[in-house]
Amino acid sequence: MDYGETDLQSEVTPTSNSSVLRLQRWGFVIGCIAIVAIHLAGRIGSYCSPIRGDSYYYGAIGYRIAGGEAMYREVSDVKPPAVYWLYAASYTFLPIGRLSMAPVESLFAAAGYLAVFLLARNLYGAGIGMILTVTLTLATNTFSVLDYATEGFGLAEGFMIFPAAMAVIAYRQATQHNAMSRFILCGAWLGLELMLKQTALPLVIAILLHSVIVNRHHGLSAIVRALLSIGTGITLAIAPFALAVLYQGTWQRAFEVLGPGAIRMTSMETAFPAHLKDVLPLWVPLAWSATGIFMWATMQHNRHPVPTRHRQPVPRRDLPRRDLGLLILWIALECVMLAILPLRSYHYYVIACLPVILLSGAFWANLMLGLDGSTHKHARVQIAVAAVLSLAVVRTTVDATVPIAWSRYRSYDADADRAYFEQVVAMDLAHLGEKTAGDAQ
């Protein structure tokens, strides 16, 4: 098994290979079209939501920062400053209103989709990578549209997918080659994610714990080097933000609201799903993740295909043990985070669903192991059945999301939206989120 392999393609005859390549190209094109369509439907449905919540305050703070006000002084929140500064950069060039938030939000979303595809391709191959990327796009946009606690537009979770996936890519490269520079790069991506929101902690802790586990056979010095390198990267990423609040003279208040203030909010309620319907977009990934783990544990003898008269044995691989361990650890810590978050809101599931979707690729990888062996006919039937079942359940998710997005678009009042945004801009935003944290105490 080659840990560095990035594809699951097989060697076949020239004629069939040409057909496979054409099929892959069409699959890639269809996948990209699906991603764009889902993203547009999700963003429109979230933007036109009748709920007037977080995005107005996110945008208003960004707009006022662009006008010269300082974060954690004239405007404030119990969240890190990165998202607000990104919106401030957008408002430097674009006019007042929530629509000016859309370019930077969609830019980071597109970067996130690409990063997830690259990560999933490295884990399983390009075909499965595209399947998982479309699944993630559908899940994250569905959670945003169906959220009943806030409107789901312009929130930090949508920005966090990009650095999270890039951090895992860098970490896999670091563990593969034992490269300290990659550990530092991984830490830098983790630091950027932390500056977007504190809910990046599950991935940070998962990678730190996992680096201890994978380096335990190399001695204490290897563990210390890995941890110090990741910590150095995190420090380098956080440093510009820390220097900015020091320069503004707002570091004391920033420490209070980001640390104790945010911790006080964890005593309010819980974000853990109360019903299975709360995670409708994850029904398929959850089922395939559990099945994939079972197959991974019981089908080790199928990892090396048996040669046939028409096929030569080709090195193929399932999800490596260390990747499986990281994803399971990450999922467990995301569950802990959801349990302590302050309210049950679907937008929290946007970042938490990422490791579940990545793990579900193990199911498809195990099915494809049979394509080069003597059981390839049975494998094709299994893949076809799994695809039909997946699409049948996914249809339920689409039916729950698209009509809502369309009806919201038709009833959207742009003038009322702009008027409320201007009203929020004029509010006292110096203590946003702090009163809620204080009430929780």
Short mmCIF file of C-alpha atoms in Angstrom, two decimals:
data_model
loop_
_atom_site.label_atom_id
_atom_site.label_comp_id
_atom_site.label_asym_id
_atom_site.label_seq_id
_atom_site.Cartn_x
_atom_site.Cartn_y
_atom_site.Cartn_z
CA MET A 1 0.00 0.00 0.00
CA ASP A 2 1.44 3.34 -1.05
CA TYR A 3 0.41 6.10 1.32
CA GLY A 4 1.27 8.73 -1.24
CA GLU A 5 -0.89 7.35 -4.06
CA THR A 6 -3.50 9.80 -5.34
CA ASP A 7 -5.57 7.81 -7.80
CA LEU A 8 -7.60 4.63 -7.97
CA GLN A 9 -7.49 4.16 -11.75
CA SER A 10 -6.83 0.72 -13.18
CA GLU A 11 -4.89 -0.46 -16.21
CA VAL A 12 -7.23 -1.64 -18.93
CA THR A 13 -7.11 -2.11 -22.68
CA PRO A 14 -6.57 1.02 -24.85
CA THR A 15 -10.14 0.96 -26.17
CA SER A 16 -11.76 0.60 -22.77
CA ASN A 17 -9.28 3.08 -21.29
CA SER A 18 -10.46 5.70 -23.80
CA SER A 19 -14.06 5.07 -22.80
CA VAL A 20 -13.17 5.35 -19.12
CA LEU A 21 -11.38 8.65 -19.71
CA ARG A 22 -14.37 10.06 -21.61
CA LEU A 23 -16.67 8.93 -18.80
CA GLN A 24 -14.41 10.56 -16.21
CA ARG A 25 -14.34 13.84 -18.16
CA TRP A 26 -18.11 13.92 -18.45
CA GLY A 27 -18.42 13.04 -14.77
CA PHE A 28 -16.10 15.89 -13.87
CA VAL A 29 -18.06 18.36 -16.02
CA ILE A 30 -21.39 17.22 -14.57
CA GLY A 31 -19.94 17.43 -11.05
CA CYS A 32 -18.75 21.01 -11.60
CA ILE A 33 -22.14 22.02 -13.00
CA ALA A 34 -23.84 20.43 -9.98
CA ILE A 35 -21.53 22.29 -7.57
CA VAL A 36 -22.25 25.66 -9.22
CA ALA A 37 -26.01 25.02 -9.32
CA ILE A 38 -26.15 23.87 -5.69
CA HIS A 39 -24.03 26.80 -4.55
CA LEU A 40 -26.23 29.35 -6.35
CA ALA A 41 -29.43 27.81 -4.98
CA GLY A 42 -27.97 27.68 -1.48
CA ARG A 43 -26.63 31.22 -1.50
CA ILE A 44 -29.84 32.68 -2.93
CA GLY A 45 -31.98 30.74 -0.46
CA SER A 46 -29.83 31.88 2.46
CA TYR A 47 -29.49 35.50 1.33
CA CYS A 48 -33.25 35.88 0.76
CA SER A 49 -34.17 34.27 4.09
CA PRO A 50 -36.90 36.15 6.01
CA ILE A 51 -34.78 35.74 9.15
CA ARG A 52 -32.80 38.88 9.88
CA GLY A 53 -29.88 37.73 11.95
CA ASP A 54 -26.14 37.27 11.92
CA SER A 55 -25.28 38.33 8.39
CA TYR A 56 -26.61 41.85 9.01
CA TYR A 57 -24.35 42.24 12.03
CA TYR A 58 -21.35 40.62 10.33
CA GLY A 59 -21.74 42.97 7.38
CA ALA A 60 -22.46 46.04 9.52
CA ILE A 61 -19.31 45.47 11.58
CA GLY A 62 -17.26 45.01 8.41
CA TYR A 63 -18.74 48.16 6.91
CA ARG A 64 -17.91 50.23 9.98
CA ILE A 65 -14.38 48.82 10.16
CA ALA A 66 -13.96 49.87 6.53
CA GLY A 67 -15.02 53.34 7.69
CA GLY A 68 -12.17 53.50 10.20
CA GLU A 69 -13.63 52.03 13.40
CA ALA A 70 -11.62 49.52 15.42
CA MET A 71 -12.61 45.94 16.16
CA TYR A 72 -13.15 45.32 19.90
CA ARG A 73 -13.60 49.04 20.55
CA GLU A 74 -16.29 50.79 18.49
CA VAL A 75 -17.53 47.42 17.21
CA SER A 76 -17.11 44.02 18.84
CA ASP A 77 -18.26 40.41 19.01
CA VAL A 78 -17.30 37.19 20.79
CA LYS A 79 -15.62 35.95 17.62
CA PRO A 80 -12.14 36.45 16.12
CA PRO A 81 -11.71 39.34 13.68
CA ALA A 82 -10.81 37.60 10.39
CA VAL A 83 -14.30 37.44 8.86
CA TYR A 84 -15.05 41.04 9.81
CA TRP A 85 -11.80 42.25 8.30
CA LEU A 86 -12.52 40.32 5.10
CA TYR A 87 -15.87 42.03 4.84
CA ALA A 88 -14.21 45.35 5.61
CA ALA A 89 -11.93 44.77 2.63
CA SER A 90 -14.99 44.10 0.49
CA TYR A 91 -16.75 47.29 1.65
CA THR A 92 -13.66 49.30 0.81
CA PHE A 93 -14.62 48.87 -2.85
CA LEU A 94 -18.32 47.98 -2.77
CA PRO A 95 -21.38 49.94 -1.57
CA ILE A 96 -23.36 49.51 1.63
CA GLY A 97 -25.65 46.50 1.78
CA ARG A 98 -25.48 42.77 2.34
CA LEU A 99 -24.98 42.07 -1.36
CA SER A 100 -21.42 43.40 -1.05
CA MET A 101 -20.67 40.45 1.24
CA ALA A 102 -21.47 37.92 -1.48
CA PRO A 103 -18.23 38.12 -3.54
CA VAL A 104 -15.88 37.38 -0.65
CA GLU A 105 -18.18 34.69 0.75
CA SER A 106 -18.48 32.90 -2.59
CA LEU A 107 -14.74 33.27 -3.23
CA PHE A 108 -13.92 31.43 -0.02
CA ALA A 109 -16.66 28.87 -0.70
CA ALA A 110 -15.17 28.12 -4.13
CA ALA A 111 -11.71 27.82 -2.59
CA GLY A 112 -13.20 25.45 -0.02
CA TYR A 113 -14.80 23.24 -2.66
CA LEU A 114 -11.50 23.06 -4.54
CA ALA A 115 -9.51 22.27 -1.39
CA VAL A 116 -11.94 19.50 -0.41
CA PHE A 117 -11.69 18.03 -3.91
CA LEU A 118 -7.88 18.04 -3.72
CA LEU A 119 -7.95 16.41 -0.28
CA ALA A 120 -10.52 13.79 -1.29
CA ARG A 121 -8.62 13.09 -4.52
CA ASN A 122 -5.45 12.49 -2.52
CA LEU A 123 -7.34 10.12 -0.24
CA TYR A 124 -9.36 8.15 -2.78
CA GLY A 125 -8.81 9.35 -6.36
CA ALA A 126 -10.40 11.95 -8.63
CA GLY A 127 -13.72 10.15 -9.20
CA ILE A 128 -14.54 9.69 -5.53
CA GLY A 129 -13.11 13.14 -4.87
CA MET A 130 -15.73 14.72 -7.12
CA ILE A 131 -18.53 12.69 -5.50
CA LEU A 132 -17.48 13.87 -2.04
CA THR A 133 -17.12 17.49 -3.16
CA VAL A 134 -20.64 17.53 -4.61
CA THR A 135 -21.89 15.90 -1.40
CA LEU A 136 -20.19 18.54 0.73
CA THR A 137 -21.57 21.36 -1.43
CA LEU A 138 -25.09 19.98 -1.07
CA ALA A 139 -24.75 19.42 2.69
CA THR A 140 -23.30 22.82 3.56
CA ASN A 141 -25.76 24.77 1.43
CA THR A 142 -28.71 22.74 2.70
CA PHE A 143 -27.74 23.41 6.30
CA SER A 144 -27.48 27.11 5.47
CA VAL A 145 -30.88 27.29 3.78
CA LEU A 146 -32.80 25.20 6.32
CA ASP A 147 -31.33 26.90 9.39
CA TYR A 148 -34.09 28.30 11.57
CA ALA A 149 -31.83 30.13 14.06
CA THR A 150 -30.25 32.50 11.56
CA GLU A 151 -30.32 33.16 7.82
CA GLY A 152 -27.20 31.13 6.99
CA PHE A 153 -25.62 33.72 4.71
CA GLY A 154 -22.11 35.13 5.12
CA LEU A 155 -21.30 33.17 8.28
CA ALA A 156 -17.82 32.17 9.42
CA GLU A 157 -18.46 28.44 8.93
CA GLY A 158 -18.54 28.89 5.16
CA PHE A 159 -15.07 30.43 5.28
CA MET A 160 -13.62 27.69 7.49
CA ILE A 161 -13.87 24.81 5.02
CA PHE A 162 -10.97 26.12 2.92
CA PRO A 163 -8.30 26.38 5.64
CA ALA A 164 -9.54 23.17 7.31
CA ALA A 165 -9.06 21.10 4.15
CA MET A 166 -5.72 22.77 3.40
CA ALA A 167 -4.53 22.04 6.96
CA VAL A 168 -5.31 18.34 6.54
CA ILE A 169 -3.57 18.25 3.15
CA ALA A 170 -0.43 19.81 4.66
CA TYR A 171 -0.62 17.50 7.68
CA ARG A 172 -0.83 14.37 5.51
CA GLN A 173 2.20 15.54 3.54
CA ALA A 174 4.05 16.26 6.79
CA THR A 175 3.39 12.82 8.26
CA GLN A 176 4.20 11.10 4.98
CA HIS A 177 7.58 12.76 4.54
CA ASN A 178 8.27 13.76 8.17
CA ALA A 179 8.74 17.32 6.88
CA MET A 180 8.83 20.01 9.54
CA SER A 181 8.07 22.70 6.96
CA ARG A 182 4.77 20.95 6.20
CA PHE A 183 3.93 20.74 9.89
CA ILE A 184 4.50 24.51 10.07
CA LEU A 185 2.28 25.04 7.02
CA CYS A 186 -0.39 22.86 8.62
CA GLY A 187 -0.21 25.00 11.74
CA ALA A 188 -0.52 28.18 9.67
CA TRP A 189 -3.75 26.92 8.10
CA LEU A 190 -5.04 25.94 11.53
CA GLY A 191 -4.17 29.40 12.85
CA LEU A 192 -6.10 31.04 10.01
CA GLU A 193 -9.10 28.85 10.77
CA LEU A 194 -8.91 29.81 14.45
CA MET A 195 -8.95 33.47 13.45
CA LEU A 196 -12.21 32.81 11.62
CA LYS A 197 -13.95 31.18 14.59
CA GLN A 198 -13.14 29.30 17.77
CA THR A 199 -15.04 26.25 16.51
CA ALA A 200 -11.86 25.33 14.62
CA LEU A 201 -10.63 23.79 17.89
CA PRO A 202 -11.81 20.20 17.12
CA LEU A 203 -9.55 19.98 14.07
CA VAL A 204 -6.66 21.67 15.89
CA ILE A 205 -6.90 19.23 18.80
CA ALA A 206 -7.42 16.25 16.48
CA ILE A 207 -4.25 17.02 14.52
CA LEU A 208 -2.20 17.65 17.67
CA LEU A 209 -3.35 14.39 19.27
CA HIS A 210 -2.93 12.46 16.04
CA SER A 211 0.62 13.77 15.57
CA VAL A 212 1.45 12.40 19.01
CA ILE A 213 -0.03 9.00 18.11
CA VAL A 214 1.72 8.62 14.73
CA ASN A 215 5.08 9.79 16.10
CA ARG A 216 5.03 7.75 19.30
CA HIS A 217 7.20 5.02 17.74
CA HIS A 218 9.82 7.59 16.69
CA GLY A 219 10.48 8.78 20.21
CA LEU A 220 9.77 11.84 22.29
CA SER A 221 11.97 14.10 20.17
CA ALA A 222 9.86 13.41 17.05
CA ILE A 223 6.66 14.20 18.95
CA VAL A 224 8.11 17.44 20.31
CA ARG A 225 9.38 18.52 16.87
CA ALA A 226 5.99 17.92 15.29
CA LEU A 227 4.07 19.74 18.02
CA LEU A 228 6.50 22.66 18.07
CA SER A 229 6.34 22.97 14.28
CA ILE A 230 2.53 22.98 14.27
CA GLY A 231 2.55 25.46 17.15
CA THR A 232 4.99 27.67 15.25
CA GLY A 233 2.68 27.72 12.25
CA ILE A 234 -0.34 28.60 14.40
CA THR A 235 1.64 31.40 16.06
CA LEU A 236 2.77 32.81 12.71
CA ALA A 237 -0.82 32.85 11.44
CA ILE A 238 -2.22 34.46 14.58
CA ALA A 239 0.61 37.02 14.90
CA PRO A 240 -0.77 39.60 12.42
CA PHE A 241 -4.12 39.61 14.19
CA ALA A 242 -2.48 39.87 17.60
CA LEU A 243 -0.26 42.73 16.45
CA ALA A 244 -3.28 44.54 15.03
CA VAL A 245 -5.20 44.51 18.32
CA LEU A 246 -2.02 45.48 20.17
CA TYR A 247 -1.57 48.44 17.83
CA GLN A 248 -5.20 49.45 18.32
CA GLY A 249 -4.85 49.16 22.08
CA THR A 250 -7.78 46.72 22.22
CA TRP A 251 -5.94 43.53 23.16
CA GLN A 252 -7.35 43.35 26.71
CA ARG A 253 -10.94 43.52 25.54
CA ALA A 254 -10.20 41.14 22.66
CA PHE A 255 -8.82 38.61 25.15
CA GLU A 256 -11.89 38.98 27.37
CA VAL A 257 -14.52 38.54 24.66
CA LEU A 258 -12.70 35.81 22.72
CA GLY A 259 -11.78 33.78 25.80
CA PRO A 260 -13.96 34.08 28.92
CA GLY A 261 -16.80 35.74 27.00
CA ALA A 262 -17.01 32.93 24.46
CA ILE A 263 -16.62 30.23 27.13
CA ARG A 264 -19.58 31.62 29.06
CA MET A 265 -21.79 31.04 26.03
CA THR A 266 -21.11 27.29 26.14
CA SER A 267 -23.29 27.00 29.24
CA MET A 268 -26.45 28.12 27.41
CA GLU A 269 -27.86 25.15 25.47
CA THR A 270 -26.45 22.63 22.98
CA ALA A 271 -26.08 22.41 19.22
CA PHE A 272 -26.07 18.61 19.12
CA PRO A 273 -28.78 17.29 16.76
CA ALA A 274 -31.97 16.36 18.60
CA HIS A 275 -33.48 14.35 15.74
CA LEU A 276 -32.20 12.50 12.71
CA LYS A 277 -34.06 14.95 10.47
CA ASP A 278 -31.76 17.70 11.74
CA VAL A 279 -28.93 16.15 9.73
CA LEU A 280 -30.90 15.21 6.60
CA PRO A 281 -28.00 16.05 4.22
CA LEU A 282 -25.76 13.65 6.15
CA TRP A 283 -27.98 10.57 6.01
CA VAL A 284 -26.05 9.13 3.08
CA PRO A 285 -22.52 10.08 4.30
CA LEU A 286 -23.28 8.75 7.80
CA ALA A 287 -24.55 5.45 6.45
CA TRP A 288 -21.62 5.03 4.06
CA SER A 289 -19.11 6.08 6.73
CA ALA A 290 -20.31 3.35 9.09
CA THR A 291 -20.41 0.82 6.25
CA GLY A 292 -16.99 1.92 5.03
CA ILE A 293 -15.43 1.40 8.45
CA PHE A 294 -16.95 -2.09 8.62
CA MET A 295 -15.70 -2.93 5.13
CA TRP A 296 -12.28 -1.51 5.94
CA ALA A 297 -12.03 -3.76 8.99
CA THR A 298 -13.34 -6.96 7.36
CA MET A 299 -12.15 -6.83 3.74
CA GLN A 300 -8.39 -6.43 4.12
CA HIS A 301 -7.79 -9.43 1.84
CA ASN A 302 -9.47 -7.58 -1.06
CA ARG A 303 -6.99 -4.73 -1.13
CA HIS A 304 -4.75 -6.49 -3.66
CA PRO A 305 -6.79 -7.44 -6.74
CA VAL A 306 -6.56 -10.87 -8.27
CA PRO A 307 -5.27 -10.82 -11.87
CA THR A 308 -7.64 -12.01 -14.57
CA ARG A 309 -7.18 -12.92 -18.19
CA HIS A 310 -8.03 -9.36 -19.29
CA ARG A 311 -6.57 -7.36 -16.42
CA GLN A 312 -3.19 -7.05 -14.82
CA PRO A 313 -2.90 -6.58 -11.06
CA VAL A 314 -2.58 -2.91 -10.27
CA PRO A 315 -1.61 -1.46 -6.89
CA ARG A 316 -4.79 -0.05 -5.40
CA ARG A 317 -5.45 1.12 -1.93
CA ASP A 318 -8.08 1.67 0.63
CA LEU A 319 -8.06 4.50 3.17
CA PRO A 320 -4.74 4.26 5.08
CA ARG A 321 -4.98 3.46 8.76
CA ARG A 322 -3.53 6.79 9.88
CA ASP A 323 -6.05 8.76 7.79
CA LEU A 324 -8.91 6.66 9.14
CA GLY A 325 -7.73 7.38 12.68
CA LEU A 326 -7.51 11.13 12.05
CA LEU A 327 -11.01 11.31 10.56
CA ILE A 328 -12.58 9.31 13.40
CA LEU A 329 -10.80 11.43 16.00
CA TRP A 330 -11.89 14.61 14.21
CA ILE A 331 -15.53 13.45 14.09
CA ALA A 332 -15.51 12.61 17.80
CA LEU A 333 -14.16 16.05 18.72
CA GLU A 334 -16.69 17.77 16.43
CA CYS A 335 -19.43 15.94 18.33
CA VAL A 336 -18.02 17.24 21.61
CA MET A 337 -17.95 20.77 20.19
CA LEU A 338 -21.56 20.52 19.02
CA ALA A 339 -22.59 19.33 22.46
CA ILE A 340 -21.25 22.49 24.14
CA LEU A 341 -22.19 25.13 21.55
CA PRO A 342 -24.84 27.60 22.74
CA LEU A 343 -27.93 26.76 20.64
CA ARG A 344 -29.26 24.20 18.19
CA SER A 345 -28.57 25.79 14.84
CA TYR A 346 -27.92 24.08 11.52
CA HIS A 347 -25.12 26.43 10.49
CA TYR A 348 -22.90 24.81 13.12
CA TYR A 349 -23.06 21.58 11.09
CA VAL A 350 -21.41 23.21 8.06
CA ILE A 351 -17.87 22.64 9.29
CA ALA A 352 -18.71 19.61 11.47
CA CYS A 353 -19.94 17.63 8.44
CA LEU A 354 -16.59 17.79 6.63
CA PRO A 355 -14.86 14.80 8.32
CA VAL A 356 -18.03 12.69 8.04
CA ILE A 357 -18.21 13.28 4.29
CA LEU A 358 -14.50 12.59 3.88
CA LEU A 359 -14.82 9.33 5.81
CA SER A 360 -17.76 8.22 3.65
CA GLY A 361 -15.33 7.98 0.73
CA ALA A 362 -13.91 4.82 2.34
CA PHE A 363 -17.13 3.03 1.38
CA TRP A 364 -16.80 3.91 -2.30
CA ALA A 365 -13.09 3.09 -2.27
CA ASN A 366 -13.79 -0.37 -0.86
CA LEU A 367 -16.43 -1.02 -3.51
CA MET A 368 -14.03 -0.01 -6.26
CA LEU A 369 -11.39 -2.41 -5.00
CA GLY A 370 -13.38 -5.17 -6.67
CA LEU A 371 -13.27 -3.61 -10.13
CA ASP A 372 -9.82 -5.05 -10.89
CA GLY A 373 -10.40 -8.43 -9.32
CA SER A 374 -12.28 -11.59 -10.19
CA THR A 375 -15.41 -10.15 -8.60
CA HIS A 376 -15.51 -7.05 -10.79
CA LYS A 377 -18.99 -7.88 -12.13
CA HIS A 378 -20.37 -8.08 -8.62
CA ALA A 379 -18.54 -4.85 -7.73
CA ARG A 380 -20.21 -3.02 -10.61
CA VAL A 381 -23.62 -4.18 -9.42
CA GLN A 382 -22.82 -3.10 -5.86
CA ILE A 383 -21.65 0.32 -7.01
CA ALA A 384 -24.77 0.78 -9.15
CA VAL A 385 -27.07 -0.19 -6.26
CA ALA A 386 -25.21 2.11 -3.84
CA ALA A 387 -25.40 4.98 -6.34
CA VAL A 388 -29.16 4.54 -6.83
CA LEU A 389 -29.76 4.39 -3.06
CA SER A 390 -27.63 7.50 -2.56
CA LEU A 391 -29.45 9.46 -5.25
CA ALA A 392 -32.83 8.42 -3.84
CA VAL A 393 -31.97 9.86 -0.42
CA VAL A 394 -30.21 12.90 -1.91
CA ARG A 395 -33.40 13.64 -3.83
CA THR A 396 -35.11 14.12 -0.47
CA THR A 397 -32.51 16.71 0.50
CA VAL A 398 -32.87 18.56 -2.80
CA ASP A 399 -36.67 18.54 -2.50
CA ALA A 400 -36.38 20.06 0.97
CA THR A 401 -34.02 22.84 -0.15
CA VAL A 402 -34.73 24.03 -3.69
CA PRO A 403 -38.43 24.94 -3.23
CA ILE A 404 -37.56 26.97 -0.14
CA ALA A 405 -34.78 28.80 -1.97
CA TRP A 406 -37.07 29.54 -4.91
CA SER A 407 -39.98 30.78 -2.77
CA ARG A 408 -37.64 33.03 -0.78
CA TYR A 409 -36.24 34.50 -3.97
CA ARG A 410 -39.72 35.30 -5.27
CA SER A 411 -40.79 36.98 -2.02
CA TYR A 412 -37.52 38.83 -1.37
CA ASP A 413 -37.88 42.58 -0.68
CA ALA A 414 -34.60 44.30 -1.55
CA ASP A 415 -35.69 47.69 -0.22
CA ALA A 416 -36.67 46.29 3.19
CA ASP A 417 -33.41 44.33 3.32
CA ARG A 418 -31.33 47.44 2.63
CA ALA A 419 -33.30 49.53 5.12
CA TYR A 420 -32.75 47.01 7.91
CA PHE A 421 -29.06 46.71 7.09
CA GLU A 422 -28.67 50.48 7.34
CA GLN A 423 -30.54 50.34 10.65
CA VAL A 424 -28.09 47.76 12.00
CA VAL A 425 -25.12 49.83 10.79
CA ALA A 426 -26.41 52.70 12.93
CA MET A 427 -26.77 50.52 16.06
CA ASP A 428 -24.40 50.34 19.02
CA LEU A 429 -22.26 47.39 17.97
CA ALA A 430 -19.60 47.79 20.62
CA HIS A 431 -21.02 45.00 22.78
CA LEU A 432 -22.46 42.58 20.21
CA GLY A 433 -22.62 39.08 21.65
CA GLU A 434 -21.31 40.14 25.07
CA LYS A 435 -24.79 40.63 26.55
CA THR A 436 -25.78 37.14 25.50
CA ALA A 437 -22.64 35.74 27.08
CA GLY A 438 -23.32 37.70 30.24
CA ASP A 439 -26.89 36.39 30.44
CA ALA A 440 -25.54 32.86 30.11
CA GLN A 441 -23.36 33.41 33.12
#
